[in-house]
Amino acid sequence: EASAPESPAPAAEETVPAPEETIPEPEETVPAPEDTPTVEQAYAVVIGEYYTALEQRWSGADLMENGLNYMTADCYGDAPLENLGYAIADIDGDGVPELLIGTIHGDEFYYKMIFSLYTLDENGVNKLVFDGTERNRYYYAGENRFANLGSSAFNDSFETTVKLEDGEMIDMTYTTAPADYVQLELTPFSQWVK
């Protein structure tokens, strides 16, 4: 019997190794200008929180709980949105505007007082520089200087002048007389546009 010719065995499929998957190294990214908040955007949250607090007359405890200066409650009077204000200004001349929160009107203790000073970090995020208290007060003295006075105990008081430099308060080792305090031109919170 004749047998049919054997068919050749199917050729083994050639396998080509799959290319290795490479994961690209992450590139260092520099935030695009639209990713960096504007000065107004960076400070809008703080200004908005103060506006709400003043409008609703938050207590000192509520102010503290929300990271705001509790002494502002002492200055509400009949018109808290008129008695307190803010300024966005480059007071130290470094090209980065600061945010100052202070009084527009007040008695001898509070008049010309700056409650809080903020600056912007390298990412454009607001950063608190100082937050005054009854025992650690700040009054603007002009030319990037602040009279800083208060006490830490009954017999332990201090009075000096400080200035903002590189985001820090530097002691100038001299005092500024109250007659030399300057009323900073502040925008009343009533004029803030949400």
Coordinates of C-alpha atoms in Angstrom, one line a residue:
E1 CA 0.0 0.0 0.0
A2 CA 1.2 3.3 -0.9
S3 CA 1.0 5.8 1.7
A4 CA 0.3 9.3 1.2
P5 CA 3.3 11.5 1.4
E6 CA 3.7 12.9 4.7
S7 CA 2.9 16.5 4.8
P8 CA 5.7 18.6 6.3
A9 CA 5.2 19.5 9.8
P10 CA 3.9 23.0 10.2
A11 CA 6.7 25.4 10.6
A12 CA 7.0 26.7 14.1
E13 CA 5.8 30.3 14.3
E14 CA 8.6 32.6 14.8
T15 CA 8.2 34.6 17.9
V16 CA 9.6 38.0 18.0
P17 CA 10.2 39.3 21.5
A18 CA 7.9 42.2 22.4
P19 CA 9.7 45.4 22.7
E20 CA 10.5 46.3 26.3
E21 CA 8.1 48.8 27.7
T22 CA 10.0 51.7 29.0
I23 CA 8.6 54.1 31.5
P24 CA 9.7 57.6 30.7
E25 CA 11.5 59.4 33.5
P26 CA 9.4 62.1 35.0
E27 CA 10.3 65.5 33.7
E28 CA 10.8 68.3 36.1
T29 CA 7.9 70.6 35.5
V30 CA 7.8 74.3 36.1
P31 CA 4.3 75.4 36.8
A32 CA 2.8 77.3 34.0
P33 CA 2.0 80.9 34.7
E34 CA -1.7 80.0 34.7
D35 CA -1.0 77.5 37.5
T36 CA 0.5 80.2 39.8
P37 CA -2.2 82.2 41.6
T38 CA -2.3 85.9 41.1
V39 CA -1.7 88.1 44.2
E40 CA -5.4 88.8 44.4
Q41 CA -6.2 85.0 44.2
A42 CA -3.6 84.2 46.8
Y43 CA -5.0 86.7 49.3
A44 CA -8.7 86.4 48.3
V45 CA -9.3 83.5 50.7
V46 CA -8.0 85.4 53.7
I47 CA -9.8 88.6 52.8
G48 CA -13.0 86.6 52.2
E49 CA -12.8 84.8 55.5
Y50 CA -12.3 88.2 57.3
Y51 CA -15.2 89.7 55.4
T52 CA -17.5 86.8 56.5
A53 CA -16.3 87.0 60.1
L54 CA -16.8 90.7 60.3
E55 CA -20.2 90.6 58.6
Q56 CA -21.4 87.9 60.9
R57 CA -19.6 89.4 64.0
W58 CA -17.8 86.2 64.9
S59 CA -16.7 85.8 68.5
G60 CA -13.0 85.8 69.3
A61 CA -13.1 82.0 69.8
D62 CA -14.7 81.6 66.3
L63 CA -12.1 83.8 64.8
M64 CA -9.2 81.8 66.4
E65 CA -10.8 78.5 65.4
N66 CA -10.8 79.7 61.8
G67 CA -7.2 81.0 61.9
L68 CA -8.1 84.7 62.0
N69 CA -6.9 87.3 64.5
Y70 CA -9.2 87.2 67.5
M71 CA -8.6 90.8 68.5
T72 CA -10.6 92.1 65.5
A73 CA -13.7 91.2 67.5
D74 CA -12.8 94.0 69.9
C75 CA -13.1 96.5 67.0
Y76 CA -16.5 95.7 65.6
G77 CA -18.3 98.7 67.0
D78 CA -21.4 99.6 65.0
A79 CA -19.7 99.0 61.6
P80 CA -17.1 96.3 61.6
L81 CA -16.8 96.3 57.8
E82 CA -15.9 100.0 58.0
N83 CA -13.7 99.9 61.2
L84 CA -11.4 97.2 59.9
G85 CA -9.6 97.0 56.6
Y86 CA -6.8 95.5 54.5
A87 CA -4.0 96.6 52.2
I88 CA -2.1 94.7 49.5
A89 CA 1.2 96.4 49.1
D90 CA 4.8 95.6 48.6
I91 CA 5.9 97.2 51.8
D92 CA 9.5 95.8 51.9
G93 CA 10.2 96.5 48.2
D94 CA 11.1 92.9 47.3
G95 CA 8.6 92.7 44.4
V96 CA 6.2 90.5 46.5
P97 CA 3.1 92.3 47.7
E98 CA 2.1 91.7 51.3
L99 CA -1.4 91.6 52.9
L100 CA -2.0 93.6 56.0
I101 CA -5.1 93.5 58.2
G102 CA -5.7 96.3 60.6
T103 CA -7.8 99.1 62.0
I104 CA -9.2 102.1 60.2
H105 CA -10.8 103.6 63.4
G106 CA -10.4 102.8 67.0
D107 CA -9.4 104.0 70.5
E108 CA -5.9 104.8 71.6
F109 CA -5.0 101.1 72.0
Y110 CA -6.3 99.9 68.7
Y111 CA -6.0 102.8 66.3
K112 CA -3.3 102.2 63.7
M113 CA -2.8 98.6 64.9
I114 CA -1.9 96.0 62.3
F115 CA -3.4 92.7 63.4
S116 CA -1.9 90.4 60.8
L117 CA 0.8 90.5 58.1
Y118 CA 1.0 87.9 55.3
T119 CA 3.4 87.4 52.4
L120 CA 3.6 85.0 49.6
D121 CA 6.0 82.0 49.4
E122 CA 7.9 81.0 46.3
N123 CA 4.7 79.1 45.0
G124 CA 2.5 82.1 45.4
V125 CA 0.7 80.7 48.5
N126 CA 0.0 83.1 51.4
K127 CA 2.0 82.7 54.5
L128 CA 1.4 84.4 57.9
V129 CA 4.4 86.5 59.0
F130 CA 2.9 87.8 62.3
D131 CA -0.4 87.7 64.1
G132 CA -0.6 90.3 66.9
T133 CA -2.1 89.8 70.4
E134 CA -2.8 92.1 73.3
R135 CA 0.6 91.2 74.6
N136 CA 2.4 91.4 71.3
R137 CA 1.1 94.3 69.3
Y138 CA 2.2 95.8 66.0
Y139 CA 1.6 99.4 64.7
Y140 CA 2.8 100.5 61.3
A141 CA 5.6 103.1 61.6
G142 CA 6.2 103.7 57.9
E143 CA 9.0 102.7 55.6
N144 CA 8.5 98.9 56.2
R145 CA 8.9 99.3 60.0
F146 CA 6.5 98.3 62.7
A147 CA 6.5 99.3 66.4
N148 CA 6.2 96.0 68.3
L149 CA 5.3 96.2 71.9
G150 CA 3.7 94.2 74.6
S151 CA 4.6 92.1 77.7
S152 CA 5.2 88.5 78.7
A153 CA 4.5 89.0 82.4
F154 CA 3.5 91.7 84.9
N155 CA 6.9 93.2 85.1
D156 CA 8.3 92.1 81.8
S157 CA 7.4 94.4 78.9
F158 CA 9.1 95.1 75.6
E159 CA 9.0 97.8 73.0
T160 CA 11.0 97.7 69.8
T161 CA 10.8 98.4 66.1
V162 CA 11.0 95.6 63.6
K163 CA 11.0 95.5 59.8
L164 CA 10.1 92.9 57.3
E165 CA 13.1 91.3 55.4
D166 CA 13.1 88.1 53.4
G167 CA 9.7 87.1 54.9
E168 CA 10.9 87.5 58.5
M169 CA 10.6 90.3 61.1
I170 CA 14.0 91.7 62.0
D171 CA 14.5 93.6 65.3
M172 CA 15.9 97.1 64.6
T173 CA 16.8 97.5 68.3
Y174 CA 15.2 100.9 68.7
T175 CA 11.8 102.1 69.7
T176 CA 9.2 104.2 67.8
A177 CA 7.2 106.7 69.7
P178 CA 3.3 106.4 69.4
A179 CA 3.3 109.9 67.8
D180 CA 5.3 108.4 64.9
Y181 CA 2.9 105.5 64.2
V182 CA 1.4 105.8 60.7
Q183 CA -2.2 105.1 59.7
L184 CA -1.7 102.8 56.8
E185 CA -4.1 103.4 54.0
L186 CA -6.5 100.4 54.3
T187 CA -9.4 99.5 52.2
P188 CA -12.5 98.9 54.4
F189 CA -13.8 95.4 54.2
S190 CA -17.1 96.8 53.1
Q191 CA -15.5 97.5 49.7
W192 CA -14.3 94.0 49.1
V193 CA -15.9 92.5 46.0
K194 CA -16.6 88.8 46.4

